[in-house]
Structure formats: C-alpha cells, structure tokens
Tab-separated table of C-alpha atoms in Angstrom:
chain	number	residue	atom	x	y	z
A	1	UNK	CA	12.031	0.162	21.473
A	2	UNK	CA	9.105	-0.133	19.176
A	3	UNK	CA	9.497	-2.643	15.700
A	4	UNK	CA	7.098	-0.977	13.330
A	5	UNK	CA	6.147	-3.690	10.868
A	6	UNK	CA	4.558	-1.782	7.702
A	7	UNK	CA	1.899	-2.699	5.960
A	8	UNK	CA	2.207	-5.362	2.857
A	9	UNK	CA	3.149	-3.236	-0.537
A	10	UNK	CA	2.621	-4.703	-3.877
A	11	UNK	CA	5.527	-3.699	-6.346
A	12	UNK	CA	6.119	-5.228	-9.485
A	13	UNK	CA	4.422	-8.334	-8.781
A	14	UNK	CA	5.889	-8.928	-4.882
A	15	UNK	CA	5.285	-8.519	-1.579
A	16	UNK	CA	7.096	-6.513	0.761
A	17	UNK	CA	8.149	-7.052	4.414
A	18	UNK	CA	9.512	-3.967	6.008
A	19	UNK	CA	10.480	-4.278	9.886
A	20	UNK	CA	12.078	-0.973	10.835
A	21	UNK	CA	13.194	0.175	14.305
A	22	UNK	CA	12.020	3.155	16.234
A	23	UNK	CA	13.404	4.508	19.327
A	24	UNK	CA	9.818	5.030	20.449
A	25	UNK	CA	8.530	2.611	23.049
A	26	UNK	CA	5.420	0.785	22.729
A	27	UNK	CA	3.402	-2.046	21.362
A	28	UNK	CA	4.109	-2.659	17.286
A	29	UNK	CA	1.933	-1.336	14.950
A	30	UNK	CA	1.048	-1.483	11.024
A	31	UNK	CA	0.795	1.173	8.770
A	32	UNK	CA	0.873	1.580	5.035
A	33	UNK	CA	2.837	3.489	3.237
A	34	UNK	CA	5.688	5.173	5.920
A	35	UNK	CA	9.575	4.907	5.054
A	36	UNK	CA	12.084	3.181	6.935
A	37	UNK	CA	12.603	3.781	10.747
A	38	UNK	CA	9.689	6.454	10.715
A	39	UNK	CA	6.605	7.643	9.461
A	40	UNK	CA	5.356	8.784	6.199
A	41	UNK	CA	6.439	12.588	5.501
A	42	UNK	CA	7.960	12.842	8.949
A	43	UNK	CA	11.171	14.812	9.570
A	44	UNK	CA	14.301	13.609	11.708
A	45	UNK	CA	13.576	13.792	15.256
A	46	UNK	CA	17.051	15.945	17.329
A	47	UNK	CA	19.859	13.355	16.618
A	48	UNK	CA	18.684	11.523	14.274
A	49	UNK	CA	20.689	10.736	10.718
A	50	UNK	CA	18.858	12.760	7.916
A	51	UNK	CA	17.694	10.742	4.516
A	52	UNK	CA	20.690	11.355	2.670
A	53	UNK	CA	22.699	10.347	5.230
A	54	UNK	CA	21.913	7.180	5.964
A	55	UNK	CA	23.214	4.373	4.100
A	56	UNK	CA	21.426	1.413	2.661
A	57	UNK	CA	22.495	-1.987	1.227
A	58	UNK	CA	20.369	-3.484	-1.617
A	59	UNK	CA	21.011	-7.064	-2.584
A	60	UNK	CA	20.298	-8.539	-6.088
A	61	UNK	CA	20.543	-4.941	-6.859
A	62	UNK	CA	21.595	-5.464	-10.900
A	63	UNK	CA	17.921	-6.063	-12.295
A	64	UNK	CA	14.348	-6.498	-11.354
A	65	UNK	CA	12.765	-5.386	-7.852
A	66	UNK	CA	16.266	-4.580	-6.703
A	67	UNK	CA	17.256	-2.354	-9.422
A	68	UNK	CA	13.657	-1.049	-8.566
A	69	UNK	CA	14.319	-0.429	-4.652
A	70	UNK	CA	17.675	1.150	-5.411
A	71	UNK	CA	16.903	3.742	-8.336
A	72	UNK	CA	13.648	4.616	-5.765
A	73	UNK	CA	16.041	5.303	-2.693
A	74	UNK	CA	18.105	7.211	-4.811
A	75	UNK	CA	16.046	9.381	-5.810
A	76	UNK	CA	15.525	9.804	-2.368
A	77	UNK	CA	19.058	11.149	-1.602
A	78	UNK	CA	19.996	7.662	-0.163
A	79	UNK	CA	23.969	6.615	-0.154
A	80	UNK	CA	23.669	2.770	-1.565
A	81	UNK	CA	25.631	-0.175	-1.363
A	82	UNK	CA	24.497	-2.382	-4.259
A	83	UNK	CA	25.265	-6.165	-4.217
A	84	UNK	CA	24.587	-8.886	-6.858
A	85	UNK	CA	27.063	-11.415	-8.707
A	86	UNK	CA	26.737	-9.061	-12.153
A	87	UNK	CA	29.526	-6.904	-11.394
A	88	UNK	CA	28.962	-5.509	-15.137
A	89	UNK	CA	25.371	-4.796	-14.484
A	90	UNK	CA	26.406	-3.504	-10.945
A	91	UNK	CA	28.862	-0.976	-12.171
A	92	UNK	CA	26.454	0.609	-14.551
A	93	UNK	CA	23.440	1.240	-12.701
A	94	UNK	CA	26.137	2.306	-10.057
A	95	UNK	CA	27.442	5.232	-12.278
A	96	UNK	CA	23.836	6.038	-13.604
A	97	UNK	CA	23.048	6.484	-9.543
A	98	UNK	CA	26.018	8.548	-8.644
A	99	UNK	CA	28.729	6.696	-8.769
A	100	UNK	CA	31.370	6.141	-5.632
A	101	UNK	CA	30.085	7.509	-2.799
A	102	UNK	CA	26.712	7.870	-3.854
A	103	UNK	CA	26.439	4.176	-5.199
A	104	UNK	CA	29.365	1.939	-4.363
A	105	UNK	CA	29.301	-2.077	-5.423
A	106	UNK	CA	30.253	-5.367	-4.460
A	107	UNK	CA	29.947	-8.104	-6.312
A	108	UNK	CA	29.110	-11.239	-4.614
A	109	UNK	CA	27.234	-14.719	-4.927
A	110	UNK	CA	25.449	-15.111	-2.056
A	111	UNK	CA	24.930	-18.267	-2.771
A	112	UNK	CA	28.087	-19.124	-1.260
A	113	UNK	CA	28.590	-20.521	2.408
A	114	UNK	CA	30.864	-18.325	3.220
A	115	UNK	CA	29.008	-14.849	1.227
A	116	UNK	CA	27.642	-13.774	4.761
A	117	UNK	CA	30.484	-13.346	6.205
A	118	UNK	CA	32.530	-12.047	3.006
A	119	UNK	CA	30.239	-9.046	3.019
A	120	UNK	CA	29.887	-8.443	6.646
A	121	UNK	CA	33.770	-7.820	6.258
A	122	UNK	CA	34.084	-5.905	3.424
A	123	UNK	CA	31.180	-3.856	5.068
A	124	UNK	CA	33.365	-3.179	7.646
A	125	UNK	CA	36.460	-2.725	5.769
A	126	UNK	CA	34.964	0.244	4.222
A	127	UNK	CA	33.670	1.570	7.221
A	128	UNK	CA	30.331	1.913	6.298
A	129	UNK	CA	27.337	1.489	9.173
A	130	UNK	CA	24.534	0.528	7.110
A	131	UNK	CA	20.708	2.295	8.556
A	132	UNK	CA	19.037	-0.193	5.688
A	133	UNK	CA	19.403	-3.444	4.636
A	134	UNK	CA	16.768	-4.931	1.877
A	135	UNK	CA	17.553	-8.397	1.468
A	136	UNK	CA	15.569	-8.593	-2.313
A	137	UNK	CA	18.466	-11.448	-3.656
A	138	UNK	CA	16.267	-14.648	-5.073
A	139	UNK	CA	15.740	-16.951	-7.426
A	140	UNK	CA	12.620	-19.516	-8.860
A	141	UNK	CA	13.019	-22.797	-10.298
A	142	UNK	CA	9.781	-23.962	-11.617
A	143	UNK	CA	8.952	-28.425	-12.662
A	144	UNK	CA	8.234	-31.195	-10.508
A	145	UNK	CA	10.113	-31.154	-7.030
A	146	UNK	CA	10.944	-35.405	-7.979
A	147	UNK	CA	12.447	-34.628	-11.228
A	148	UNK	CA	14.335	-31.057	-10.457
A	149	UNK	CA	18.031	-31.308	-9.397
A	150	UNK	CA	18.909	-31.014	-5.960
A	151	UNK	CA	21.657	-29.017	-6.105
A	152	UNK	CA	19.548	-26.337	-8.033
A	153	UNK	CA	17.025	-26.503	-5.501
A	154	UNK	CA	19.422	-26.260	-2.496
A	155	UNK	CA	20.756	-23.301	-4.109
A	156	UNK	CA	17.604	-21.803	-4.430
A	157	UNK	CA	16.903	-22.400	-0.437
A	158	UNK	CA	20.404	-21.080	0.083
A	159	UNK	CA	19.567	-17.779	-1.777
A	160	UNK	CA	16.228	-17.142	-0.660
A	161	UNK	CA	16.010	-18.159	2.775
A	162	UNK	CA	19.417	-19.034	4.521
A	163	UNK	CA	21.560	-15.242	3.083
A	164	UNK	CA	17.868	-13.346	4.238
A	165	UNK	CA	18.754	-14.801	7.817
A	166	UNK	CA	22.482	-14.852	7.352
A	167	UNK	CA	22.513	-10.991	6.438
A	168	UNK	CA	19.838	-9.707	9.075
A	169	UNK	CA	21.991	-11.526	11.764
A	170	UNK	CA	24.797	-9.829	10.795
A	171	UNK	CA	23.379	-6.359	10.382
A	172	UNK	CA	20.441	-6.186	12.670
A	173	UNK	CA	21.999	-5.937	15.956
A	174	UNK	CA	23.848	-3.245	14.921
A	175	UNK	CA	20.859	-1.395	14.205
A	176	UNK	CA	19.062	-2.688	17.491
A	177	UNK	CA	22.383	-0.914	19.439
A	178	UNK	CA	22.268	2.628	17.744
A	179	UNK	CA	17.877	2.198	18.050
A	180	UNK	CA	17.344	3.256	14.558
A	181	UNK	CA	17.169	1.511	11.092
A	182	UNK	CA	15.160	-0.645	8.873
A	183	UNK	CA	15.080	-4.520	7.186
A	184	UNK	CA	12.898	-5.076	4.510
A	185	UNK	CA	12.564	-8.603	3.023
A	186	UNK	CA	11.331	-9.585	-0.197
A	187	UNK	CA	8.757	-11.757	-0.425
A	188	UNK	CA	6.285	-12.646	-3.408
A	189	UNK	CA	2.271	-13.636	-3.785
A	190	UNK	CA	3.883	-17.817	-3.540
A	191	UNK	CA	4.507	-17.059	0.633
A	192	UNK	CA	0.741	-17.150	1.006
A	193	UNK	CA	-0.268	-20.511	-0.517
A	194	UNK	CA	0.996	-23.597	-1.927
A	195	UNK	CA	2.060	-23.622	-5.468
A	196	UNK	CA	2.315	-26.849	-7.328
A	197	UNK	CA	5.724	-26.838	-9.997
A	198	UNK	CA	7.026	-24.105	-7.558
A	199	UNK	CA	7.537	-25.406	-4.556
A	200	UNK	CA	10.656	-25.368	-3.042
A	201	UNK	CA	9.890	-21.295	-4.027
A	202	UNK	CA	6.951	-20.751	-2.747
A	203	UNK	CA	8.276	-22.823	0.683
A	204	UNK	CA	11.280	-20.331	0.838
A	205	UNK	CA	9.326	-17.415	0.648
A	206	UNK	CA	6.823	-18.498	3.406
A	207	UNK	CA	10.047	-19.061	5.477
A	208	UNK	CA	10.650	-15.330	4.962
A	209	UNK	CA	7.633	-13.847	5.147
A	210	UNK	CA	7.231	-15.774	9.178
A	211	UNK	CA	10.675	-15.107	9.759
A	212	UNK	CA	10.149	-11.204	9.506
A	213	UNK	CA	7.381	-11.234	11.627
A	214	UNK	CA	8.638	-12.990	14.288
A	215	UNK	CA	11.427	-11.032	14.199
A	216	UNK	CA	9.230	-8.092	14.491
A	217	UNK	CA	7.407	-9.588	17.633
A	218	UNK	CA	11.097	-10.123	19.309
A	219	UNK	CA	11.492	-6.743	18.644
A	220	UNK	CA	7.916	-5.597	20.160
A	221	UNK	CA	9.253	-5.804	23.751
C-alpha cells in the first residue's frame, strides 16, 4: 500500500495536510494538486467507489475552512457528513448542500472526552463507511500563556490536537482494511514557527502537522 502525502495547499489563510491511501505499492510520494486516494483528473480504477459515491466527514463544518472544504466537495458530487456544535448553522448549509442524504449532520462538541467515541457510534449507527475524513475542527486563543486560563487553553489542545488523533484512530483503520480513502488535517502558517501570544496554538498545530507525516511514513511500508 502506498500513503500519498500531497503537497502543502494554501486556502484561506491555512495549510493543508492530506494523507490519502492508494492500493498501489511503492515508496510515498508528493504531488500538488491531486484529490483524495488518487491523482489529479484520474478516473476510478475496476472496483473502485466513484466520486459521488464515496462519503466524507467534515468537522467544524458550520463556518470558515470547513464550510469551505464541504461546499467544494459538494460540488464535487460528494455525500457529506457535516459535524460542528452549531446545529443551527449545521442544518442550513446542510439543506443549501442537498439536504439528507446528500448532506446529513451531527452536532457535536468535540471538545468533549467522550466526542470520539460519540461519533464513531453514531457513524456506525447510520451505517455509513466514511472514504474521507477532514479533521478542520479548531480553535485560537491569543495573550500571554502566564495570564490565559487553563481551562481555555486545555480546551484548545483538546480541540486541535487530541479529537485530530482521536478521530483518525477511529476512522483510519477502516480505510487501511478496504485500501482506499483519504485524511486531511488542518493545519495553519503557526505549525512552522513559534508565535509569541499564540502559543499553545501554534504548539497544537505543529503537533498536527508531525503527526500526519508520521502517519504517512507508517503508512509508506
């Protein structure tokens, strides 16, 4: 199995990570510009799920870069699964999109300890096998790491770096078994340097950006 870690793209002001699976062997390489699980303007190979069949999840799906990926994939005939704790917001761009079956929602802080699992279920519940997962959820604090609060911070850590490794354990290995599908991670311009007033941030989006590429390297083999 080859892992196919893309190029970095630059969209509204982040980075993207995208590790996808082929069912190619070989060593990984890095390209610009192809989709997930197979390159740029290529059709499905025998057996292989067409566009519009596939499904994919998008967390923090309600505004911003996640609104973004999901209006972009469905354009692209992609079946969505939008998460975000703005069940309002959710169920609007969800009707705009399609509506059920075309763009179904769950609403969900996944902030919680317990959101991981709570999704993995309902996931399953609805007896949907996901080909995508873009784990986009986040949030920034900005001030002095001494005079922030903690729990803020935590909560920040817990958003941006613990549910990225929480979901991709869940939903990877799945993928891995059925040798096709795709994980992008969000990442910003703060996972390449240190940024003063933004640090716990910039830390958790460091931890992402290394995480995806070792995962990638796992993968390599």
């Amino acid at each position: 199995m080859r892992a196919l870690l893309h190029g970095q793209l630059r969209a509204a002001g982040g980075a993207l990570r995208q590790l996808a699976l082929s069912a190619e062997g070989g060593a990984p390489a890095r390209r610009r510009g192809a989709g997930a699980g197979g390159r740029a303007g290529q059709r499905p190979r025998a057996g292989e799920l067409s566009l519009a069949e596939r499904r994919a999840l998008v967390t923090g799906a309600s505004s911003g870069i996640g609104e973004a990926f999901a209006r972009a994939l469905a354009r692209r005939g992609r079946p969505l699964l939008l998460v975000a704790r703005r069940a309002e917001r959710l169920a609007r761009l969800a009707e705009e999109l399609g509506g059920p079956g075309r763009a179904d929602v769950i609403a969900l802080d996944l902030t919680r300890a317990d959101a991981g699992a709570m999704l993995e279920a309902e996931v399953a519940r609805r007896g949907v096998e996901l080909d995508m997962l873009v784990n986009n959820a986040g949030s920034g604090l900005t001030g002095r790491f001494a005079e922030l609060p903690v729990d803020r911070q935590l909560a920040m850590v817990d958003l941006n770096a613990r549910a990225t490794v929480d979901l991709t354990r869940r939903f990877l290995p799945g993928m891995i078994e059925r040798k096709h599908g795709g994980v992008i991670n969000v990442v910003s311009t703060s996972a390449f340097q240190p940024v003063p007033f933004f640090s716990v941030y910039a830390a958790s989006k460091a931890f992402v950006l290394t995480f995806t590429e070792s995962i990638a390297g796992e993968l390599a083999g």
